[in-house]
Amino acid sequence: VLPAGARPTGGWPVAIYGHGFTDSRHGSPYAVGAGMAAQGVATIAINVVGHGFGPLGTLTVNRNDGQPPVTLSAGGRGIDQNGNGTIDSTEGSAAGAPRILVGSSDALRQTTIDLMQLVRVIQSGVDVDGDGTPDLDGGRIYYFGQSFGGIYGTIFLGVERDVRVGVPNVPGGSIIEIVRLSPSFRGLLILAAIARELTNAPPPVFINENFPLRDLPPVLNNVAGAMALQNYIEQSEWASQPGNPVAYAPHLRKSPLPGNPAKSVILQFALGDQTVPNPTTTAIIRAGELQDRVTYFRNDLARAAFPTLPANPHTFLTGLTAVGAPFALAGQGQIAAFFASHGAVTLDPDTLLPPTFPHVFETPIVPPLPEVLNF
């Protein structure tokens, strides 16, 4: 997605955008591209491993110049992992039997490697309009991503040397902790427990792992079967650690990898996220000592003024509905200004809201970090 107007000498600054779980490069990138273009920043996106459906999928582009439509590959990266003859929106993004324990770890690492290769492609020269001149500036490459895109984006920013400015939006880790705590994904943990004969509660609950959240008092080991569930969860976390963004967060600026510069980042997340719960995001923040670089969307304050906003604020950055668009564009505006300034300017998104709106963004977050679910 290129900005309008004359191309700058050397090409447009470009932001790589990482889409979320179940999404593809043909979805949410279009919800953020205009916000970046308004600040003179191009947007580019690829499909995550196991996303975009199958490799035979096509994309048909209708043209407004009277010429016939153009059909091209949609770049789907899914596989028929279970052999049922169809490929769903995430099939192939998590390990199958007998390696189920590693979860999405390999897909997250492979997607990180793919993004590193995308950086090399941009640096070699990308001619979008075919006029023989590169349209993207290989010296000004940025990154932002939402949800799953914030997760592998944290890994990417931790290891990629030439992308020095980035914004993970609503990331979290580890994946098994997201699955455990999120109402959206907890059913996956229940299915895993059923398959391993680890259920210890009657339906529809099925499992009680008797695990307290951080900073809460200890609990007594008086729930039959809870220890076996805890062991499974811990084993899954360790097996998937190579793809855990919490493990890479220190490399953003606290302890950069050899030869890598410290990165300039903003981490955006929202109170009461039901998809990537707050304690999984604060794990990244604490690991990277990023508290001063956090922008926190107070969905409780926003819903008090606008009750029709979703109770789950996970997609606040891309929620371009009539009621959600001002908040989405404010969050996007912060990112775009950050990139346009090469990481020098951190706007308070509240300054980008209509003057009658309440202040709902904490920039930086007001301590303490939220270690409870808030939903």
PDB file of C-alpha atoms in Angstrom, residues 184-365:
ATOM      1  CA  SER A 184     -11.469 -17.550  23.209  1.00  0.00           C
ATOM      2  CA  PHE A 185      -8.920 -20.359  23.358  1.00  0.00           C
ATOM      3  CA  ARG A 186      -9.387 -22.222  26.648  1.00  0.00           C
ATOM      4  CA  GLY A 187     -11.394 -24.879  24.829  1.00  0.00           C
ATOM      5  CA  LEU A 188      -8.148 -25.953  23.129  1.00  0.00           C
ATOM      6  CA  LEU A 189      -6.610 -26.690  26.520  1.00  0.00           C
ATOM      7  CA  ILE A 190      -9.718 -28.641  27.488  1.00  0.00           C
ATOM      8  CA  LEU A 191      -9.437 -30.740  24.315  1.00  0.00           C
ATOM      9  CA  ALA A 192      -5.751 -31.390  25.036  1.00  0.00           C
ATOM     10  CA  ALA A 193      -6.627 -32.432  28.594  1.00  0.00           C
ATOM     11  CA  ILE A 194      -9.363 -34.771  27.359  1.00  0.00           C
ATOM     12  CA  ALA A 195      -6.950 -36.364  24.861  1.00  0.00           C
ATOM     13  CA  ARG A 196      -4.405 -36.922  27.649  1.00  0.00           C
ATOM     14  CA  GLU A 197      -7.020 -38.099  30.192  1.00  0.00           C
ATOM     15  CA  LEU A 198      -6.177 -35.141  32.445  1.00  0.00           C
ATOM     16  CA  THR A 199      -9.706 -33.868  33.047  1.00  0.00           C
ATOM     17  CA  ASN A 200     -10.459 -33.345  36.727  1.00  0.00           C
ATOM     18  CA  ALA A 201     -13.793 -31.499  36.761  1.00  0.00           C
ATOM     19  CA  PRO A 202     -17.300 -32.275  35.488  1.00  0.00           C
ATOM     20  CA  PRO A 203     -18.548 -30.856  32.175  1.00  0.00           C
ATOM     21  CA  PRO A 204     -18.681 -28.162  30.935  1.00  0.00           C
ATOM     22  CA  VAL A 205     -15.640 -27.053  32.983  1.00  0.00           C
ATOM     23  CA  PHE A 206     -13.603 -30.262  32.541  1.00  0.00           C
ATOM     24  CA  ILE A 207     -10.355 -28.880  34.025  1.00  0.00           C
ATOM     25  CA  ASN A 208      -9.214 -27.038  37.152  1.00  0.00           C
ATOM     26  CA  GLU A 209      -5.466 -26.409  37.141  1.00  0.00           C
ATOM     27  CA  ASN A 210      -5.601 -24.531  40.498  1.00  0.00           C
ATOM     28  CA  PHE A 211      -3.033 -21.975  39.269  1.00  0.00           C
ATOM     29  CA  PRO A 212      -3.022 -18.476  40.845  1.00  0.00           C
ATOM     30  CA  LEU A 213      -2.172 -15.410  38.813  1.00  0.00           C
ATOM     31  CA  ARG A 214       0.978 -13.425  39.514  1.00  0.00           C
ATOM     32  CA  ASP A 215       1.096 -11.529  42.833  1.00  0.00           C
ATOM     33  CA  LEU A 216      -1.923 -13.399  44.237  1.00  0.00           C
ATOM     34  CA  PRO A 217      -1.591 -15.487  47.419  1.00  0.00           C
ATOM     35  CA  PRO A 218      -0.470 -19.118  47.126  1.00  0.00           C
ATOM     36  CA  VAL A 219      -3.153 -21.760  46.776  1.00  0.00           C
ATOM     37  CA  LEU A 220      -3.333 -25.131  48.509  1.00  0.00           C
ATOM     38  CA  ASN A 221      -2.778 -28.265  46.489  1.00  0.00           C
ATOM     39  CA  ASN A 222      -6.215 -29.622  47.339  1.00  0.00           C
ATOM     40  CA  VAL A 223      -7.650 -30.119  43.842  1.00  0.00           C
ATOM     41  CA  ALA A 224      -7.306 -33.677  42.609  1.00  0.00           C
ATOM     42  CA  GLY A 225      -5.559 -33.837  39.247  1.00  0.00           C
ATOM     43  CA  ALA A 226      -4.432 -30.206  39.283  1.00  0.00           C
ATOM     44  CA  MET A 227      -0.733 -31.060  39.553  1.00  0.00           C
ATOM     45  CA  ALA A 228      -0.892 -33.244  36.434  1.00  0.00           C
ATOM     46  CA  LEU A 229      -2.479 -30.366  34.530  1.00  0.00           C
ATOM     47  CA  GLN A 230       0.147 -27.953  35.840  1.00  0.00           C
ATOM     48  CA  ASN A 231       2.893 -30.314  34.703  1.00  0.00           C
ATOM     49  CA  TYR A 232       1.396 -30.514  31.205  1.00  0.00           C
ATOM     50  CA  ILE A 233       1.135 -26.722  30.983  1.00  0.00           C
ATOM     51  CA  GLU A 234       4.742 -26.294  32.153  1.00  0.00           C
ATOM     52  CA  GLN A 235       5.985 -28.922  29.701  1.00  0.00           C
ATOM     53  CA  SER A 236       4.169 -27.161  26.860  1.00  0.00           C
ATOM     54  CA  GLU A 237       5.647 -23.805  27.855  1.00  0.00           C
ATOM     55  CA  TRP A 238       9.177 -25.188  27.898  1.00  0.00           C
ATOM     56  CA  ALA A 239       8.728 -27.102  24.631  1.00  0.00           C
ATOM     57  CA  SER A 240       7.474 -23.942  22.895  1.00  0.00           C
ATOM     58  CA  GLN A 241      10.018 -21.592  24.490  1.00  0.00           C
ATOM     59  CA  PRO A 242      11.976 -21.105  21.217  1.00  0.00           C
ATOM     60  CA  GLY A 243       8.861 -19.353  19.876  1.00  0.00           C
ATOM     61  CA  ASN A 244       7.909 -17.493  23.054  1.00  0.00           C
ATOM     62  CA  PRO A 245       8.073 -13.680  22.653  1.00  0.00           C
ATOM     63  CA  VAL A 246       8.796 -13.334  26.372  1.00  0.00           C
ATOM     64  CA  ALA A 247      12.163 -15.008  25.737  1.00  0.00           C
ATOM     65  CA  TYR A 248      13.036 -12.443  23.058  1.00  0.00           C
ATOM     66  CA  ALA A 249      11.753  -9.307  24.785  1.00  0.00           C
ATOM     67  CA  PRO A 250      15.079  -8.582  26.565  1.00  0.00           C
ATOM     68  CA  HIS A 251      16.755  -8.312  23.138  1.00  0.00           C
ATOM     69  CA  LEU A 252      14.649  -5.297  22.150  1.00  0.00           C
ATOM     70  CA  ARG A 253      16.713  -2.862  24.220  1.00  0.00           C
ATOM     71  CA  LYS A 254      17.628  -4.337  27.634  1.00  0.00           C
ATOM     72  CA  SER A 255      20.143  -6.825  26.245  1.00  0.00           C
ATOM     73  CA  PRO A 256      20.466  -6.576  22.437  1.00  0.00           C
ATOM     74  CA  LEU A 257      21.996  -9.485  20.597  1.00  0.00           C
ATOM     75  CA  PRO A 258      25.656  -9.028  19.576  1.00  0.00           C
ATOM     76  CA  GLY A 259      25.910  -6.511  16.768  1.00  0.00           C
ATOM     77  CA  ASN A 260      22.295  -5.408  17.100  1.00  0.00           C
ATOM     78  CA  PRO A 261      21.277  -1.916  18.199  1.00  0.00           C
ATOM     79  CA  ALA A 262      18.753  -1.276  20.935  1.00  0.00           C
ATOM     80  CA  LYS A 263      15.329  -0.874  19.347  1.00  0.00           C
ATOM     81  CA  SER A 264      12.948   2.048  19.664  1.00  0.00           C
ATOM     82  CA  VAL A 265       9.538   0.560  20.409  1.00  0.00           C
ATOM     83  CA  ILE A 266       6.028   1.234  21.604  1.00  0.00           C
ATOM     84  CA  LEU A 267       4.005  -1.654  23.004  1.00  0.00           C
ATOM     85  CA  GLN A 268       0.245  -1.110  22.736  1.00  0.00           C
ATOM     86  CA  PHE A 269      -2.315  -3.179  24.600  1.00  0.00           C
ATOM     87  CA  ALA A 270      -5.766  -2.844  26.145  1.00  0.00           C
ATOM     88  CA  LEU A 271      -7.333  -3.343  29.557  1.00  0.00           C
ATOM     89  CA  GLY A 272      -9.443  -6.498  29.747  1.00  0.00           C
ATOM     90  CA  ASP A 273      -8.265  -8.104  26.500  1.00  0.00           C
ATOM     91  CA  GLN A 274     -10.151 -11.403  26.367  1.00  0.00           C
ATOM     92  CA  THR A 275      -8.135 -12.885  23.493  1.00  0.00           C
ATOM     93  CA  VAL A 276      -4.583 -12.158  24.680  1.00  0.00           C
ATOM     94  CA  PRO A 277      -5.151 -11.611  28.421  1.00  0.00           C
ATOM     95  CA  ASN A 278      -3.310  -8.832  30.228  1.00  0.00           C
ATOM     96  CA  PRO A 279      -0.986 -11.055  32.326  1.00  0.00           C
ATOM     97  CA  THR A 280       0.474 -12.557  29.133  1.00  0.00           C
ATOM     98  CA  THR A 281       1.275  -9.080  27.826  1.00  0.00           C
ATOM     99  CA  THR A 282       2.792  -7.878  31.072  1.00  0.00           C
ATOM    100  CA  ALA A 283       5.085 -10.919  30.945  1.00  0.00           C
ATOM    101  CA  ILE A 284       6.648  -9.407  27.802  1.00  0.00           C
ATOM    102  CA  ILE A 285       6.783  -5.944  29.337  1.00  0.00           C
ATOM    103  CA  ARG A 286       8.511  -7.182  32.491  1.00  0.00           C
ATOM    104  CA  ALA A 287      10.975  -9.368  30.576  1.00  0.00           C
ATOM    105  CA  GLY A 288      12.022  -6.468  28.372  1.00  0.00           C
ATOM    106  CA  GLU A 289      11.747  -3.753  31.043  1.00  0.00           C
ATOM    107  CA  LEU A 290       9.496  -1.827  28.662  1.00  0.00           C
ATOM    108  CA  GLN A 291       7.115  -0.182  31.141  1.00  0.00           C
ATOM    109  CA  ASP A 292       8.051   3.315  29.969  1.00  0.00           C
ATOM    110  CA  ARG A 293       7.275   2.369  26.334  1.00  0.00           C
ATOM    111  CA  VAL A 294       3.726   1.119  26.893  1.00  0.00           C
ATOM    112  CA  THR A 295       0.535   2.728  25.600  1.00  0.00           C
ATOM    113  CA  TYR A 296      -2.487   1.294  27.435  1.00  0.00           C
ATOM    114  CA  PHE A 297      -5.995   1.564  25.965  1.00  0.00           C
ATOM    115  CA  ARG A 298      -8.485   1.897  28.818  1.00  0.00           C
ATOM    116  CA  ASN A 299     -11.449   0.139  27.289  1.00  0.00           C
ATOM    117  CA  ASP A 300     -13.368   0.542  30.540  1.00  0.00           C
ATOM    118  CA  LEU A 301     -13.259   4.336  30.215  1.00  0.00           C
ATOM    119  CA  ALA A 302     -14.044   4.211  26.515  1.00  0.00           C
ATOM    120  CA  ARG A 303     -17.087   1.953  27.073  1.00  0.00           C
ATOM    121  CA  ALA A 304     -18.349   4.167  29.865  1.00  0.00           C
ATOM    122  CA  ALA A 305     -18.665   6.923  27.256  1.00  0.00           C
ATOM    123  CA  PHE A 306     -19.575   4.644  24.325  1.00  0.00           C
ATOM    124  CA  PRO A 307     -21.390   1.539  25.659  1.00  0.00           C
ATOM    125  CA  THR A 308     -21.670  -0.084  22.215  1.00  0.00           C
ATOM    126  CA  LEU A 309     -17.907  -0.556  21.988  1.00  0.00           C
ATOM    127  CA  PRO A 310     -16.971  -4.256  22.170  1.00  0.00           C
ATOM    128  CA  ALA A 311     -16.401  -5.635  25.654  1.00  0.00           C
ATOM    129  CA  ASN A 312     -13.318  -7.360  24.244  1.00  0.00           C
ATOM    130  CA  PRO A 313     -10.902  -4.620  23.089  1.00  0.00           C
ATOM    131  CA  HIS A 314      -8.460  -6.993  21.410  1.00  0.00           C
ATOM    132  CA  THR A 315      -8.960  -5.463  17.949  1.00  0.00           C
ATOM    133  CA  PHE A 316      -9.122  -1.823  19.046  1.00  0.00           C
ATOM    134  CA  LEU A 317      -6.404  -0.942  16.500  1.00  0.00           C
ATOM    135  CA  THR A 318      -8.355  -2.228  13.497  1.00  0.00           C
ATOM    136  CA  GLY A 319     -11.954  -1.802  14.674  1.00  0.00           C
ATOM    137  CA  LEU A 320     -13.057   0.674  12.003  1.00  0.00           C
ATOM    138  CA  THR A 321     -16.723   0.617  12.985  1.00  0.00           C
ATOM    139  CA  ALA A 322     -18.673   3.828  13.410  1.00  0.00           C
ATOM    140  CA  VAL A 323     -18.091   3.826  17.164  1.00  0.00           C
ATOM    141  CA  GLY A 324     -14.628   2.252  17.195  1.00  0.00           C
ATOM    142  CA  ALA A 325     -12.961   4.111  14.331  1.00  0.00           C
ATOM    143  CA  PRO A 326     -11.837   7.192  16.329  1.00  0.00           C
ATOM    144  CA  PHE A 327      -9.959   4.984  18.795  1.00  0.00           C
ATOM    145  CA  ALA A 328      -8.516   2.773  16.055  1.00  0.00           C
ATOM    146  CA  LEU A 329      -7.306   5.771  14.062  1.00  0.00           C
ATOM    147  CA  ALA A 330      -5.810   7.341  17.180  1.00  0.00           C
ATOM    148  CA  GLY A 331      -3.806   4.179  17.860  1.00  0.00           C
ATOM    149  CA  GLN A 332      -2.767   3.982  14.225  1.00  0.00           C
ATOM    150  CA  GLY A 333      -1.865   7.671  14.244  1.00  0.00           C
ATOM    151  CA  GLN A 334       0.530   7.122  17.127  1.00  0.00           C
ATOM    152  CA  ILE A 335       2.243   4.338  15.173  1.00  0.00           C
ATOM    153  CA  ALA A 336       2.408   6.297  11.918  1.00  0.00           C
ATOM    154  CA  ALA A 337       3.900   9.374  13.601  1.00  0.00           C
ATOM    155  CA  PHE A 338       6.405   7.126  15.390  1.00  0.00           C
ATOM    156  CA  PHE A 339       7.534   5.653  12.084  1.00  0.00           C
ATOM    157  CA  ALA A 340       7.526   8.968  10.210  1.00  0.00           C
ATOM    158  CA  SER A 341       9.873  10.358  12.877  1.00  0.00           C
ATOM    159  CA  HIS A 342      12.105   7.250  12.733  1.00  0.00           C
ATOM    160  CA  GLY A 343      11.136   6.416  16.302  1.00  0.00           C
ATOM    161  CA  ALA A 344      11.775   9.878  17.747  1.00  0.00           C
ATOM    162  CA  VAL A 345       8.183  11.021  18.390  1.00  0.00           C
ATOM    163  CA  THR A 346       5.732   9.214  20.680  1.00  0.00           C
ATOM    164  CA  LEU A 347       2.342  10.910  20.452  1.00  0.00           C
ATOM    165  CA  ASP A 348      -0.333  10.461  23.069  1.00  0.00           C
ATOM    166  CA  PRO A 349      -3.231   8.971  21.047  1.00  0.00           C
ATOM    167  CA  ASP A 350      -5.658  11.000  23.167  1.00  0.00           C
ATOM    168  CA  THR A 351      -4.432  14.101  21.322  1.00  0.00           C
ATOM    169  CA  LEU A 352      -5.677  12.518  18.081  1.00  0.00           C
ATOM    170  CA  LEU A 353      -9.224  11.935  19.357  1.00  0.00           C
ATOM    171  CA  PRO A 354     -12.069  14.420  18.833  1.00  0.00           C
ATOM    172  CA  PRO A 355     -11.934  17.106  21.538  1.00  0.00           C
ATOM    173  CA  THR A 356     -15.201  15.942  23.120  1.00  0.00           C
ATOM    174  CA  PHE A 357     -13.897  12.424  23.721  1.00  0.00           C
ATOM    175  CA  PRO A 358     -12.650  11.268  27.130  1.00  0.00           C
ATOM    176  CA  HIS A 359      -8.962  10.518  27.602  1.00  0.00           C
ATOM    177  CA  VAL A 360      -8.681   6.736  27.302  1.00  0.00           C
ATOM    178  CA  PHE A 361      -5.010   6.120  26.482  1.00  0.00           C
ATOM    179  CA  GLU A 362      -2.267   5.990  29.119  1.00  0.00           C
ATOM    180  CA  THR A 363       1.033   6.982  27.476  1.00  0.00           C
ATOM    181  CA  PRO A 364       3.041   5.641  29.227  1.00  0.00           C
ATOM    182  CA  ILE A 365       1.020   3.216  31.316  1.00  0.00           C
TER     183      ILE A 365
END
